[in-house]
mmCIF file with all atom_site columns, C-alpha atoms in Angstrom:
data_model
loop_
_atom_site.group_PDB
_atom_site.id
_atom_site.type_symbol
_atom_site.label_atom_id
_atom_site.label_alt_id
_atom_site.label_comp_id
_atom_site.label_asym_id
_atom_site.label_entity_id
_atom_site.label_seq_id
_atom_site.pdbx_PDB_ins_code
_atom_site.Cartn_x
_atom_site.Cartn_y
_atom_site.Cartn_z
_atom_site.occupancy
_atom_site.B_iso_or_equiv
_atom_site.pdbx_formal_charge
_atom_site.auth_seq_id
_atom_site.auth_comp_id
_atom_site.auth_asym_id
_atom_site.auth_atom_id
_atom_site.pdbx_PDB_model_num
ATOM 1   C CA . MET Q 1 1   ? -158.477 -117.187 -126.967 1.00 0.00 ? 1   MET Q CA 1
ATOM 2   C CA . ASP Q 1 2   ? -160.463 -113.965 -127.488 1.00 0.00 ? 2   ASP Q CA 1
ATOM 3   C CA . ILE Q 1 3   ? -162.651 -114.814 -124.487 1.00 0.00 ? 3   ILE Q CA 1
ATOM 4   C CA . LEU Q 1 4   ? -159.592 -115.460 -122.311 1.00 0.00 ? 4   LEU Q CA 1
ATOM 5   C CA . LYS Q 1 5   ? -158.096 -112.146 -123.406 1.00 0.00 ? 5   LYS Q CA 1
ATOM 6   C CA . ILE Q 1 6   ? -161.290 -110.286 -122.547 1.00 0.00 ? 6   ILE Q CA 1
ATOM 7   C CA . VAL Q 1 7   ? -161.454 -111.994 -119.132 1.00 0.00 ? 7   VAL Q CA 1
ATOM 8   C CA . GLY Q 1 8   ? -157.814 -111.161 -118.423 1.00 0.00 ? 8   GLY Q CA 1
ATOM 9   C CA . SER Q 1 9   ? -158.033 -107.538 -119.574 1.00 0.00 ? 9   SER Q CA 1
ATOM 10  C CA . SER Q 1 10  ? -161.338 -107.038 -117.701 1.00 0.00 ? 10  SER Q CA 1
ATOM 11  C CA . ILE Q 1 11  ? -159.829 -108.280 -114.452 1.00 0.00 ? 11  ILE Q CA 1
ATOM 12  C CA . ALA Q 1 12  ? -156.789 -106.066 -115.027 1.00 0.00 ? 12  ALA Q CA 1
ATOM 13  C CA . SER Q 1 13  ? -158.957 -102.998 -115.702 1.00 0.00 ? 13  SER Q CA 1
ATOM 14  C CA . VAL Q 1 14  ? -161.027 -103.613 -112.552 1.00 0.00 ? 14  VAL Q CA 1
ATOM 15  C CA . ILE Q 1 15  ? -157.858 -103.893 -110.458 1.00 0.00 ? 15  ILE Q CA 1
ATOM 16  C CA . VAL Q 1 16  ? -156.391 -100.726 -111.986 1.00 0.00 ? 16  VAL Q CA 1
ATOM 17  C CA . LEU Q 1 17  ? -159.661 -98.825  -111.500 1.00 0.00 ? 17  LEU Q CA 1
ATOM 18  C CA . PHE Q 1 18  ? -159.797 -99.912  -107.845 1.00 0.00 ? 18  PHE Q CA 1
ATOM 19  C CA . ILE Q 1 19  ? -156.203 -98.798  -107.209 1.00 0.00 ? 19  ILE Q CA 1
ATOM 20  C CA . LEU Q 1 20  ? -156.680 -95.464  -108.993 1.00 0.00 ? 20  LEU Q CA 1
ATOM 21  C CA . THR Q 1 21  ? -159.901 -94.765  -107.103 1.00 0.00 ? 21  THR Q CA 1
ATOM 22  C CA . LYS Q 1 22  ? -158.090 -95.388  -103.826 1.00 0.00 ? 22  LYS Q CA 1
ATOM 23  C CA . LEU Q 1 23  ? -155.260 -93.076  -104.871 1.00 0.00 ? 23  LEU Q CA 1
ATOM 24  C CA . MET Q 1 24  ? -157.598 -90.304  -106.013 1.00 0.00 ? 24  MET Q CA 1
ATOM 25  C CA . GLY Q 1 25  ? -159.541 -90.453  -102.745 1.00 0.00 ? 25  GLY Q CA 1
ATOM 26  C CA . LYS Q 1 26  ? -163.166 -90.761  -101.706 1.00 0.00 ? 26  LYS Q CA 1
ATOM 27  C CA . ARG Q 1 27  ? -164.087 -87.446  -103.295 1.00 0.00 ? 27  ARG Q CA 1
ATOM 28  C CA . GLN Q 1 28  ? -164.624 -89.522  -106.432 1.00 0.00 ? 28  GLN Q CA 1
ATOM 29  C CA . LEU Q 1 29  ? -167.668 -91.002  -104.656 1.00 0.00 ? 29  LEU Q CA 1
ATOM 30  C CA . SER Q 1 30  ? -169.199 -87.832  -103.268 1.00 0.00 ? 30  SER Q CA 1
ATOM 31  C CA . GLN Q 1 31  ? -168.974 -84.073  -103.671 1.00 0.00 ? 31  GLN Q CA 1
ATOM 32  C CA . LEU Q 1 32  ? -167.627 -84.350  -107.182 1.00 0.00 ? 32  LEU Q CA 1
ATOM 33  C CA . SER Q 1 33  ? -166.376 -81.190  -108.843 1.00 0.00 ? 33  SER Q CA 1
ATOM 34  C CA . MET Q 1 34  ? -166.913 -80.744  -112.575 1.00 0.00 ? 34  MET Q CA 1
ATOM 35  C CA . PHE Q 1 35  ? -163.335 -81.866  -113.269 1.00 0.00 ? 35  PHE Q CA 1
ATOM 36  C CA . ASP Q 1 36  ? -163.694 -84.931  -110.995 1.00 0.00 ? 36  ASP Q CA 1
ATOM 37  C CA . TYR Q 1 37  ? -166.908 -85.877  -112.783 1.00 0.00 ? 37  TYR Q CA 1
ATOM 38  C CA . ILE Q 1 38  ? -165.461 -85.597  -116.293 1.00 0.00 ? 38  ILE Q CA 1
ATOM 39  C CA . ASN Q 1 39  ? -162.195 -87.228  -115.231 1.00 0.00 ? 39  ASN Q CA 1
ATOM 40  C CA . GLY Q 1 40  ? -164.021 -90.174  -113.655 1.00 0.00 ? 40  GLY Q CA 1
ATOM 41  C CA . ILE Q 1 41  ? -166.138 -90.744  -116.762 1.00 0.00 ? 41  ILE Q CA 1
ATOM 42  C CA . THR Q 1 42  ? -163.053 -90.577  -118.977 1.00 0.00 ? 42  THR Q CA 1
ATOM 43  C CA . ILE Q 1 43  ? -161.085 -93.080  -116.887 1.00 0.00 ? 43  ILE Q CA 1
ATOM 44  C CA . GLY Q 1 44  ? -164.101 -95.394  -116.810 1.00 0.00 ? 44  GLY Q CA 1
ATOM 45  C CA . SER Q 1 45  ? -164.451 -95.184  -120.594 1.00 0.00 ? 45  SER Q CA 1
ATOM 46  C CA . ILE Q 1 46  ? -160.766 -95.989  -121.093 1.00 0.00 ? 46  ILE Q CA 1
ATOM 47  C CA . ALA Q 1 47  ? -161.071 -98.938  -118.684 1.00 0.00 ? 47  ALA Q CA 1
ATOM 48  C CA . ALA Q 1 48  ? -164.063 -100.264 -120.662 1.00 0.00 ? 48  ALA Q CA 1
ATOM 49  C CA . GLU Q 1 49  ? -162.085 -99.923  -123.900 1.00 0.00 ? 49  GLU Q CA 1
ATOM 50  C CA . MET Q 1 50  ? -159.165 -101.734 -122.265 1.00 0.00 ? 50  MET Q CA 1
ATOM 51  C CA . ALA Q 1 51  ? -161.437 -104.589 -121.158 1.00 0.00 ? 51  ALA Q CA 1
ATOM 52  C CA . THR Q 1 52  ? -163.160 -105.198 -124.498 1.00 0.00 ? 52  THR Q CA 1
ATOM 53  C CA . SER Q 1 53  ? -160.418 -104.404 -126.979 1.00 0.00 ? 53  SER Q CA 1
ATOM 54  C CA . LEU Q 1 54  ? -159.314 -107.547 -128.810 1.00 0.00 ? 54  LEU Q CA 1
ATOM 55  C CA . GLU Q 1 55  ? -156.699 -105.778 -130.863 1.00 0.00 ? 55  GLU Q CA 1
ATOM 56  C CA . GLY Q 1 56  ? -153.972 -103.361 -129.917 1.00 0.00 ? 56  GLY Q CA 1
ATOM 57  C CA . ASP Q 1 57  ? -151.710 -103.036 -126.916 1.00 0.00 ? 57  ASP Q CA 1
ATOM 58  C CA . VAL Q 1 58  ? -153.296 -103.185 -123.455 1.00 0.00 ? 58  VAL Q CA 1
ATOM 59  C CA . TRP Q 1 59  ? -150.547 -100.896 -122.172 1.00 0.00 ? 59  TRP Q CA 1
ATOM 60  C CA . GLN Q 1 60  ? -151.804 -97.946  -124.218 1.00 0.00 ? 60  GLN Q CA 1
ATOM 61  C CA . PRO Q 1 61  ? -155.154 -97.502  -122.381 1.00 0.00 ? 61  PRO Q CA 1
ATOM 62  C CA . LEU Q 1 62  ? -153.410 -98.338  -119.106 1.00 0.00 ? 62  LEU Q CA 1
ATOM 63  C CA . VAL Q 1 63  ? -150.932 -95.494  -119.590 1.00 0.00 ? 63  VAL Q CA 1
ATOM 64  C CA . SER Q 1 64  ? -153.804 -93.156  -120.483 1.00 0.00 ? 64  SER Q CA 1
ATOM 65  C CA . MET Q 1 65  ? -155.636 -94.072  -117.266 1.00 0.00 ? 65  MET Q CA 1
ATOM 66  C CA . LEU Q 1 66  ? -152.484 -93.460  -115.229 1.00 0.00 ? 66  LEU Q CA 1
ATOM 67  C CA . ILE Q 1 67  ? -152.005 -90.027  -116.833 1.00 0.00 ? 67  ILE Q CA 1
ATOM 68  C CA . TYR Q 1 68  ? -155.595 -88.970  -116.060 1.00 0.00 ? 68  TYR Q CA 1
ATOM 69  C CA . ALA Q 1 69  ? -155.274 -90.254  -112.500 1.00 0.00 ? 69  ALA Q CA 1
ATOM 70  C CA . PHE Q 1 70  ? -151.925 -88.477  -112.088 1.00 0.00 ? 70  PHE Q CA 1
ATOM 71  C CA . PHE Q 1 71  ? -153.410 -85.130  -113.087 1.00 0.00 ? 71  PHE Q CA 1
ATOM 72  C CA . ALA Q 1 72  ? -156.406 -85.698  -110.800 1.00 0.00 ? 72  ALA Q CA 1
ATOM 73  C CA . ILE Q 1 73  ? -154.088 -86.341  -107.832 1.00 0.00 ? 73  ILE Q CA 1
ATOM 74  C CA . ILE Q 1 74  ? -151.876 -83.322  -108.666 1.00 0.00 ? 74  ILE Q CA 1
ATOM 75  C CA . ILE Q 1 75  ? -154.873 -81.003  -109.028 1.00 0.00 ? 75  ILE Q CA 1
ATOM 76  C CA . SER Q 1 76  ? -156.398 -82.316  -105.787 1.00 0.00 ? 76  SER Q CA 1
ATOM 77  C CA . TYR Q 1 77  ? -153.098 -81.739  -103.949 1.00 0.00 ? 77  TYR Q CA 1
ATOM 78  C CA . ALA Q 1 78  ? -152.647 -78.266  -105.449 1.00 0.00 ? 78  ALA Q CA 1
ATOM 79  C CA . SER Q 1 79  ? -156.228 -77.331  -104.547 1.00 0.00 ? 79  SER Q CA 1
ATOM 80  C CA . CYS Q 1 80  ? -155.598 -78.302  -100.923 1.00 0.00 ? 80  CYS Q CA 1
ATOM 81  C CA . LYS Q 1 81  ? -152.434 -76.203  -100.761 1.00 0.00 ? 81  LYS Q CA 1
ATOM 82  C CA . SER Q 1 82  ? -153.564 -73.071  -102.601 1.00 0.00 ? 82  SER Q CA 1
ATOM 83  C CA . LEU Q 1 83  ? -156.844 -71.170  -102.208 1.00 0.00 ? 83  LEU Q CA 1
ATOM 84  C CA . VAL Q 1 84  ? -156.324 -69.464  -105.575 1.00 0.00 ? 84  VAL Q CA 1
ATOM 85  C CA . LEU Q 1 85  ? -155.856 -72.801  -107.362 1.00 0.00 ? 85  LEU Q CA 1
ATOM 86  C CA . ARG Q 1 86  ? -158.813 -74.269  -105.478 1.00 0.00 ? 86  ARG Q CA 1
ATOM 87  C CA . LYS Q 1 87  ? -161.088 -71.521  -106.799 1.00 0.00 ? 87  LYS Q CA 1
ATOM 88  C CA . PHE Q 1 88  ? -159.623 -71.955  -110.286 1.00 0.00 ? 88  PHE Q CA 1
ATOM 89  C CA . PHE Q 1 89  ? -160.068 -75.738  -110.469 1.00 0.00 ? 89  PHE Q CA 1
ATOM 90  C CA . THR Q 1 90  ? -163.259 -76.264  -108.441 1.00 0.00 ? 90  THR Q CA 1
ATOM 91  C CA . GLY Q 1 91  ? -164.907 -72.880  -108.870 1.00 0.00 ? 91  GLY Q CA 1
ATOM 92  C CA . LYS Q 1 92  ? -166.616 -70.857  -106.175 1.00 0.00 ? 92  LYS Q CA 1
ATOM 93  C CA . PRO Q 1 93  ? -170.182 -70.818  -104.841 1.00 0.00 ? 93  PRO Q CA 1
ATOM 94  C CA . LEU Q 1 94  ? -172.799 -68.705  -106.620 1.00 0.00 ? 94  LEU Q CA 1
ATOM 95  C CA . ILE Q 1 95  ? -175.491 -66.825  -104.736 1.00 0.00 ? 95  ILE Q CA 1
ATOM 96  C CA . LEU Q 1 96  ? -178.768 -67.607  -106.492 1.00 0.00 ? 96  LEU Q CA 1
ATOM 97  C CA . MET Q 1 97  ? -181.000 -65.918  -103.941 1.00 0.00 ? 97  MET Q CA 1
ATOM 98  C CA . LYS Q 1 98  ? -180.296 -63.538  -101.070 1.00 0.00 ? 98  LYS Q CA 1
ATOM 99  C CA . ASN Q 1 99  ? -182.575 -61.665  -98.687  1.00 0.00 ? 99  ASN Q CA 1
ATOM 100 C CA . GLY Q 1 100 ? -185.578 -62.899  -100.641 1.00 0.00 ? 100 GLY Q CA 1
ATOM 101 C CA . LYS Q 1 101 ? -184.274 -61.625  -103.984 1.00 0.00 ? 101 LYS Q CA 1
ATOM 102 C CA . LEU Q 1 102 ? -183.434 -63.889  -106.921 1.00 0.00 ? 102 LEU Q CA 1
ATOM 103 C CA . SER Q 1 103 ? -180.225 -63.271  -108.885 1.00 0.00 ? 103 SER Q CA 1
ATOM 104 C CA . LYS Q 1 104 ? -181.120 -63.529  -112.567 1.00 0.00 ? 104 LYS Q CA 1
ATOM 105 C CA . LYS Q 1 105 ? -177.460 -62.954  -113.474 1.00 0.00 ? 105 LYS Q CA 1
ATOM 106 C CA . ASN Q 1 106 ? -176.143 -65.850  -111.363 1.00 0.00 ? 106 ASN Q CA 1
ATOM 107 C CA . LEU Q 1 107 ? -178.975 -68.178  -112.415 1.00 0.00 ? 107 LEU Q CA 1
ATOM 108 C CA . LYS Q 1 108 ? -177.963 -67.527  -116.013 1.00 0.00 ? 108 LYS Q CA 1
ATOM 109 C CA . LYS Q 1 109 ? -174.280 -68.039  -115.164 1.00 0.00 ? 109 LYS Q CA 1
ATOM 110 C CA . ALA Q 1 110 ? -175.132 -71.365  -113.501 1.00 0.00 ? 110 ALA Q CA 1
ATOM 111 C CA . LYS Q 1 111 ? -177.132 -72.454  -116.593 1.00 0.00 ? 111 LYS Q CA 1
ATOM 112 C CA . LEU Q 1 112 ? -180.104 -72.954  -114.260 1.00 0.00 ? 112 LEU Q CA 1
ATOM 113 C CA . ASP Q 1 113 ? -183.621 -71.946  -115.312 1.00 0.00 ? 113 ASP Q CA 1
ATOM 114 C CA . LEU Q 1 114 ? -186.318 -70.931  -112.836 1.00 0.00 ? 114 LEU Q CA 1
ATOM 115 C CA . ASP Q 1 115 ? -188.285 -74.178  -113.195 1.00 0.00 ? 115 ASP Q CA 1
ATOM 116 C CA . GLU Q 1 116 ? -185.216 -76.247  -112.321 1.00 0.00 ? 116 GLU Q CA 1
ATOM 117 C CA . PHE Q 1 117 ? -184.420 -73.950  -109.398 1.00 0.00 ? 117 PHE Q CA 1
ATOM 118 C CA . LEU Q 1 118 ? -187.958 -74.329  -108.056 1.00 0.00 ? 118 LEU Q CA 1
ATOM 119 C CA . VAL Q 1 119 ? -187.672 -78.123  -108.354 1.00 0.00 ? 119 VAL Q CA 1
ATOM 120 C CA . GLN Q 1 120 ? -184.477 -78.004  -106.268 1.00 0.00 ? 120 GLN Q CA 1
ATOM 121 C CA . CYS Q 1 121 ? -186.283 -75.835  -103.700 1.00 0.00 ? 121 CYS Q CA 1
ATOM 122 C CA . ARG Q 1 122 ? -189.186 -78.275  -103.441 1.00 0.00 ? 122 ARG Q CA 1
ATOM 123 C CA . ASN Q 1 123 ? -186.799 -81.236  -103.162 1.00 0.00 ? 123 ASN Q CA 1
ATOM 124 C CA . SER Q 1 124 ? -185.269 -79.512  -100.140 1.00 0.00 ? 124 SER Q CA 1
ATOM 125 C CA . GLY Q 1 125 ? -188.688 -78.903  -98.571  1.00 0.00 ? 125 GLY Q CA 1
ATOM 126 C CA . TYR Q 1 126 ? -189.213 -75.295  -99.635  1.00 0.00 ? 126 TYR Q CA 1
ATOM 127 C CA . PHE Q 1 127 ? -192.521 -75.103  -101.491 1.00 0.00 ? 127 PHE Q CA 1
ATOM 128 C CA . ASP Q 1 128 ? -192.693 -71.377  -100.728 1.00 0.00 ? 128 ASP Q CA 1
ATOM 129 C CA . ILE Q 1 129 ? -189.433 -69.673  -101.745 1.00 0.00 ? 129 ILE Q CA 1
ATOM 130 C CA . SER Q 1 130 ? -190.304 -66.654  -99.588  1.00 0.00 ? 130 SER Q CA 1
ATOM 131 C CA . ASN Q 1 131 ? -189.163 -68.862  -96.677  1.00 0.00 ? 131 ASN Q CA 1
ATOM 132 C CA . ILE Q 1 132 ? -185.622 -68.908  -98.130  1.00 0.00 ? 132 ILE Q CA 1
ATOM 133 C CA . ASN Q 1 133 ? -183.105 -66.271  -97.063  1.00 0.00 ? 133 ASN Q CA 1
ATOM 134 C CA . VAL Q 1 134 ? -180.083 -67.528  -99.043  1.00 0.00 ? 134 VAL Q CA 1
ATOM 135 C CA . ALA Q 1 135 ? -179.774 -70.105  -101.821 1.00 0.00 ? 135 ALA Q CA 1
ATOM 136 C CA . LEU Q 1 136 ? -176.177 -70.962  -102.684 1.00 0.00 ? 136 LEU Q CA 1
ATOM 137 C CA . LEU Q 1 137 ? -175.027 -73.093  -105.623 1.00 0.00 ? 137 LEU Q CA 1
ATOM 138 C CA . GLU Q 1 138 ? -171.989 -75.001  -104.327 1.00 0.00 ? 138 GLU Q CA 1
ATOM 139 C CA . SER Q 1 139 ? -169.002 -75.922  -106.458 1.00 0.00 ? 139 SER Q CA 1
ATOM 140 C CA . ASN Q 1 140 ? -170.193 -79.558  -106.567 1.00 0.00 ? 140 ASN Q CA 1
ATOM 141 C CA . GLY Q 1 141 ? -173.465 -78.530  -108.218 1.00 0.00 ? 141 GLY Q CA 1
ATOM 142 C CA . LYS Q 1 142 ? -175.696 -78.876  -105.153 1.00 0.00 ? 142 LYS Q CA 1
ATOM 143 C CA . ILE Q 1 143 ? -177.792 -75.997  -103.811 1.00 0.00 ? 143 ILE Q CA 1
ATOM 144 C CA . SER Q 1 144 ? -177.562 -75.126  -100.113 1.00 0.00 ? 144 SER Q CA 1
ATOM 145 C CA . PHE Q 1 145 ? -180.438 -73.245  -98.477  1.00 0.00 ? 145 PHE Q CA 1
ATOM 146 C CA . LEU Q 1 146 ? -180.501 -70.949  -95.456  1.00 0.00 ? 146 LEU Q CA 1
ATOM 147 C CA . PRO Q 1 147 ? -184.106 -70.440  -94.324  1.00 0.00 ? 147 PRO Q CA 1
ATOM 148 C CA . MET Q 1 148 ? -185.520 -67.233  -92.912  1.00 0.00 ? 148 MET Q CA 1
ATOM 149 C CA . SER Q 1 149 ? -184.973 -67.198  -89.151  1.00 0.00 ? 149 SER Q CA 1
ATOM 150 C CA . PRO Q 1 150 ? -188.695 -67.506  -88.265  1.00 0.00 ? 150 PRO Q CA 1
ATOM 151 C CA . GLN Q 1 151 ? -188.942 -70.540  -90.579  1.00 0.00 ? 151 GLN Q CA 1
ATOM 152 C CA . ARG Q 1 152 ? -186.011 -72.577  -89.292  1.00 0.00 ? 152 ARG Q CA 1
ATOM 153 C CA . PRO Q 1 153 ? -186.657 -75.419  -86.806  1.00 0.00 ? 153 PRO Q CA 1
ATOM 154 C CA . ALA Q 1 154 ? -186.406 -74.456  -83.134  1.00 0.00 ? 154 ALA Q CA 1
ATOM 155 C CA . THR Q 1 155 ? -183.399 -75.861  -81.271  1.00 0.00 ? 155 THR Q CA 1
ATOM 156 C CA . PRO Q 1 156 ? -183.041 -76.741  -77.583  1.00 0.00 ? 156 PRO Q CA 1
ATOM 157 C CA . GLN Q 1 157 ? -180.782 -73.683  -77.272  1.00 0.00 ? 157 GLN Q CA 1
ATOM 158 C CA . ASP Q 1 158 ? -183.600 -71.453  -78.549  1.00 0.00 ? 158 ASP Q CA 1
ATOM 159 C CA . LEU Q 1 159 ? -185.861 -72.859  -75.828  1.00 0.00 ? 159 LEU Q CA 1
ATOM 160 C CA . ASN Q 1 160 ? -183.139 -72.695  -73.139  1.00 0.00 ? 160 ASN Q CA 1
ATOM 161 C CA . ILE Q 1 161 ? -183.308 -76.462  -72.687  1.00 0.00 ? 161 ILE Q CA 1
ATOM 162 C CA . THR Q 1 162 ? -180.253 -78.488  -71.707  1.00 0.00 ? 162 THR Q CA 1
ATOM 163 C CA . VAL Q 1 163 ? -180.115 -81.849  -73.448  1.00 0.00 ? 163 VAL Q CA 1
ATOM 164 C CA . GLN Q 1 164 ? -177.688 -84.720  -73.039  1.00 0.00 ? 164 GLN Q CA 1
ATOM 165 C CA . GLN Q 1 165 ? -175.162 -85.183  -75.834  1.00 0.00 ? 165 GLN Q CA 1
ATOM 166 C CA . GLU Q 1 166 ? -176.048 -88.169  -78.013  1.00 0.00 ? 166 GLU Q CA 1
ATOM 167 C CA . GLU Q 1 167 ? -173.381 -90.816  -78.476  1.00 0.00 ? 167 GLU Q CA 1
ATOM 168 C CA . MET Q 1 168 ? -172.443 -92.779  -81.570  1.00 0.00 ? 168 MET Q CA 1
ATOM 169 C CA . GLN Q 1 169 ? -174.013 -96.219  -81.827  1.00 0.00 ? 169 GLN Q CA 1
ATOM 170 C CA . ILE Q 1 170 ? -171.549 -99.121  -82.099  1.00 0.00 ? 170 ILE Q CA 1
ATOM 171 C CA . SER Q 1 171 ? -172.593 -102.327 -83.863  1.00 0.00 ? 171 SER Q CA 1
ATOM 172 C CA . LEU Q 1 172 ? -172.087 -105.385 -81.649  1.00 0.00 ? 172 LEU Q CA 1
ATOM 173 C CA . ILE Q 1 173 ? -173.889 -108.025 -83.719  1.00 0.00 ? 173 ILE Q CA 1
ATOM 174 C CA . LEU Q 1 174 ? -174.371 -108.064 -87.477  1.00 0.00 ? 174 LEU Q CA 1
ATOM 175 C CA . ASP Q 1 175 ? -176.530 -110.740 -89.097  1.00 0.00 ? 175 ASP Q CA 1
ATOM 176 C CA . GLY Q 1 176 ? -176.058 -113.209 -86.252  1.00 0.00 ? 176 GLY Q CA 1
ATOM 177 C CA . LYS Q 1 177 ? -172.286 -112.688 -85.932  1.00 0.00 ? 177 LYS Q CA 1
ATOM 178 C CA . LEU Q 1 178 ? -170.658 -111.239 -82.842  1.00 0.00 ? 178 LEU Q CA 1
ATOM 179 C CA . LEU Q 1 179 ? -168.244 -108.366 -83.486  1.00 0.00 ? 179 LEU Q CA 1
ATOM 180 C CA . GLU Q 1 180 ? -165.770 -109.147 -80.727  1.00 0.00 ? 180 GLU Q CA 1
ATOM 181 C CA . GLU Q 1 181 ? -163.481 -106.194 -81.515  1.00 0.00 ? 181 GLU Q CA 1
ATOM 182 C CA . ASN Q 1 182 ? -166.352 -103.724 -81.139  1.00 0.00 ? 182 ASN Q CA 1
ATOM 183 C CA . LEU Q 1 183 ? -167.439 -105.384 -77.907  1.00 0.00 ? 183 LEU Q CA 1
ATOM 184 C CA . LYS Q 1 184 ? -163.912 -104.969 -76.495  1.00 0.00 ? 184 LYS Q CA 1
ATOM 185 C CA . THR Q 1 185 ? -163.849 -101.350 -77.647  1.00 0.00 ? 185 THR Q CA 1
ATOM 186 C CA . MET Q 1 186 ? -167.006 -100.745 -75.620  1.00 0.00 ? 186 MET Q CA 1
ATOM 187 C CA . GLY Q 1 187 ? -165.319 -102.328 -72.597  1.00 0.00 ? 187 GLY Q CA 1
ATOM 188 C CA . LYS Q 1 188 ? -167.989 -105.014 -72.389  1.00 0.00 ? 188 LYS Q CA 1
ATOM 189 C CA . GLU Q 1 189 ? -167.981 -108.798 -72.157  1.00 0.00 ? 189 GLU Q CA 1
ATOM 190 C CA . GLU Q 1 190 ? -170.065 -111.412 -73.907  1.00 0.00 ? 190 GLU Q CA 1
ATOM 191 C CA . LYS Q 1 191 ? -171.788 -112.191 -70.611  1.00 0.00 ? 191 LYS Q CA 1
ATOM 192 C CA . TRP Q 1 192 ? -173.057 -108.586 -70.447  1.00 0.00 ? 192 TRP Q CA 1
ATOM 193 C CA . LEU Q 1 193 ? -174.235 -108.804 -74.047  1.00 0.00 ? 193 LEU Q CA 1
ATOM 194 C CA . GLN Q 1 194 ? -176.118 -112.031 -73.415  1.00 0.00 ? 194 GLN Q CA 1
ATOM 195 C CA . LYS Q 1 195 ? -177.864 -110.411 -70.461  1.00 0.00 ? 195 LYS Q CA 1
ATOM 196 C CA . LYS Q 1 196 ? -178.950 -107.486 -72.632  1.00 0.00 ? 196 LYS Q CA 1
ATOM 197 C CA . LEU Q 1 197 ? -180.242 -109.894 -75.280  1.00 0.00 ? 197 LEU Q CA 1
ATOM 198 C CA . ASN Q 1 198 ? -182.232 -111.798 -72.694  1.00 0.00 ? 198 ASN Q CA 1
ATOM 199 C CA . GLU Q 1 199 ? -183.791 -108.532 -71.524  1.00 0.00 ? 199 GLU Q CA 1
ATOM 200 C CA . SER Q 1 200 ? -184.814 -107.901 -75.139  1.00 0.00 ? 200 SER Q CA 1
ATOM 201 C CA . GLY Q 1 201 ? -186.436 -111.336 -75.385  1.00 0.00 ? 201 GLY Q CA 1
ATOM 202 C CA . ILE Q 1 202 ? -183.685 -112.884 -77.522  1.00 0.00 ? 202 ILE Q CA 1
ATOM 203 C CA . SER Q 1 203 ? -181.909 -116.015 -76.345  1.00 0.00 ? 203 SER Q CA 1
ATOM 204 C CA . LYS Q 1 204 ? -179.128 -116.556 -78.920  1.00 0.00 ? 204 LYS Q CA 1
ATOM 205 C CA . ILE Q 1 205 ? -176.715 -114.287 -80.774  1.00 0.00 ? 205 ILE Q CA 1
ATOM 206 C CA . GLU Q 1 206 ? -177.477 -116.207 -83.986  1.00 0.00 ? 206 GLU Q CA 1
ATOM 207 C CA . ASP Q 1 207 ? -181.078 -114.934 -83.798  1.00 0.00 ? 207 ASP Q CA 1
ATOM 208 C CA . VAL Q 1 208 ? -180.011 -111.266 -83.876  1.00 0.00 ? 208 VAL Q CA 1
ATOM 209 C CA . PHE Q 1 209 ? -180.079 -109.337 -87.144  1.00 0.00 ? 209 PHE Q CA 1
ATOM 210 C CA . LEU Q 1 210 ? -178.531 -106.202 -85.620  1.00 0.00 ? 210 LEU Q CA 1
ATOM 211 C CA . ALA Q 1 211 ? -177.525 -105.142 -82.116  1.00 0.00 ? 211 ALA Q CA 1
ATOM 212 C CA . THR Q 1 212 ? -176.118 -101.723 -81.246  1.00 0.00 ? 212 THR Q CA 1
ATOM 213 C CA . CYS Q 1 213 ? -175.054 -99.883  -78.121  1.00 0.00 ? 213 CYS Q CA 1
ATOM 214 C CA . ASP Q 1 214 ? -173.555 -96.501  -77.231  1.00 0.00 ? 214 ASP Q CA 1
ATOM 215 C CA . TYR Q 1 215 ? -171.290 -95.475  -74.361  1.00 0.00 ? 215 TYR Q CA 1
ATOM 216 C CA . GLN Q 1 216 ? -174.341 -94.551  -72.286  1.00 0.00 ? 216 GLN Q CA 1
ATOM 217 C CA . ASP Q 1 217 ? -175.414 -98.228  -72.418  1.00 0.00 ? 217 ASP Q CA 1
ATOM 218 C CA . ASN Q 1 218 ? -178.404 -97.486  -74.661  1.00 0.00 ? 218 ASN Q CA 1
ATOM 219 C CA . PHE Q 1 219 ? -178.816 -100.966 -76.139  1.00 0.00 ? 219 PHE Q CA 1
ATOM 220 C CA . ASN Q 1 220 ? -180.989 -101.940 -79.118  1.00 0.00 ? 220 ASN Q CA 1
ATOM 221 C CA . ALA Q 1 221 ? -181.429 -105.393 -80.652  1.00 0.00 ? 221 ALA Q CA 1
ATOM 222 C CA . TYR Q 1 222 ? -183.373 -106.359 -83.774  1.00 0.00 ? 222 TYR Q CA 1
ATOM 223 C CA . PRO Q 1 223 ? -184.226 -110.055 -84.230  1.00 0.00 ? 223 PRO Q CA 1
ATOM 224 C CA . LYS Q 1 224 ? -183.954 -111.797 -87.588  1.00 0.00 ? 224 LYS Q CA 1
ATOM 225 C CA . ASP Q 1 225 ? -187.572 -112.935 -87.616  1.00 0.00 ? 225 ASP Q CA 1
ATOM 226 C CA . SER Q 1 226 ? -188.990 -109.400 -87.416  1.00 0.00 ? 226 SER Q CA 1
ATOM 227 C CA . ASP Q 1 227 ? -190.007 -107.611 -90.618  1.00 0.00 ? 227 ASP Q CA 1
ATOM 228 C CA . VAL Q 1 228 ? -192.208 -104.790 -91.833  1.00 0.00 ? 228 VAL Q CA 1
ATOM 229 C CA . ASN Q 1 229 ? -195.483 -105.453 -93.588  1.00 0.00 ? 229 ASN Q CA 1
#
């Protein structure tokens, strides 16, 4: 009976976690604020307790999860509506470096030592911090870098070159299965697709691992039997 109770409560906790995550939005998956991070850990801990608890009422941890989720949704809504509340709940960016000068005060406020800051710089491709104009600690804990103008990559606009706008690639075949809805969205027919496959040296849709195309008819197909060594 204990095993059945654990199975039942585990399934219930997974379902509740899924629903709450949907309600709280995708910010739980990326760009987490400090509150989102702590709130997510807390809800997960309560869900684990709910799943493995053999004694006590299952409704107690469930109510706790709902309360945490409710406050997360309210705070998220309030932050969207009010700039003052947004700064209060999520914080504001800290300038760690500007015009080639490090801010010892803001590094201390961010609880970030120089070694850790240099690691973040190297992870972003800046082995020489003199190439950095601005380093900004965002409210989600990530550091954004603005390079010195001479160090940033040249763009076609810098070189006065006109380039054609790239289009989004649409998947037409995934793991040997035709995505008919995507094909219709592209305004194409299966006959056209088969012709493109033949041009790529592939005879059957089942032999395709991935096939994509954009609205400029740039078609790419990757057969299942190809692999990297």
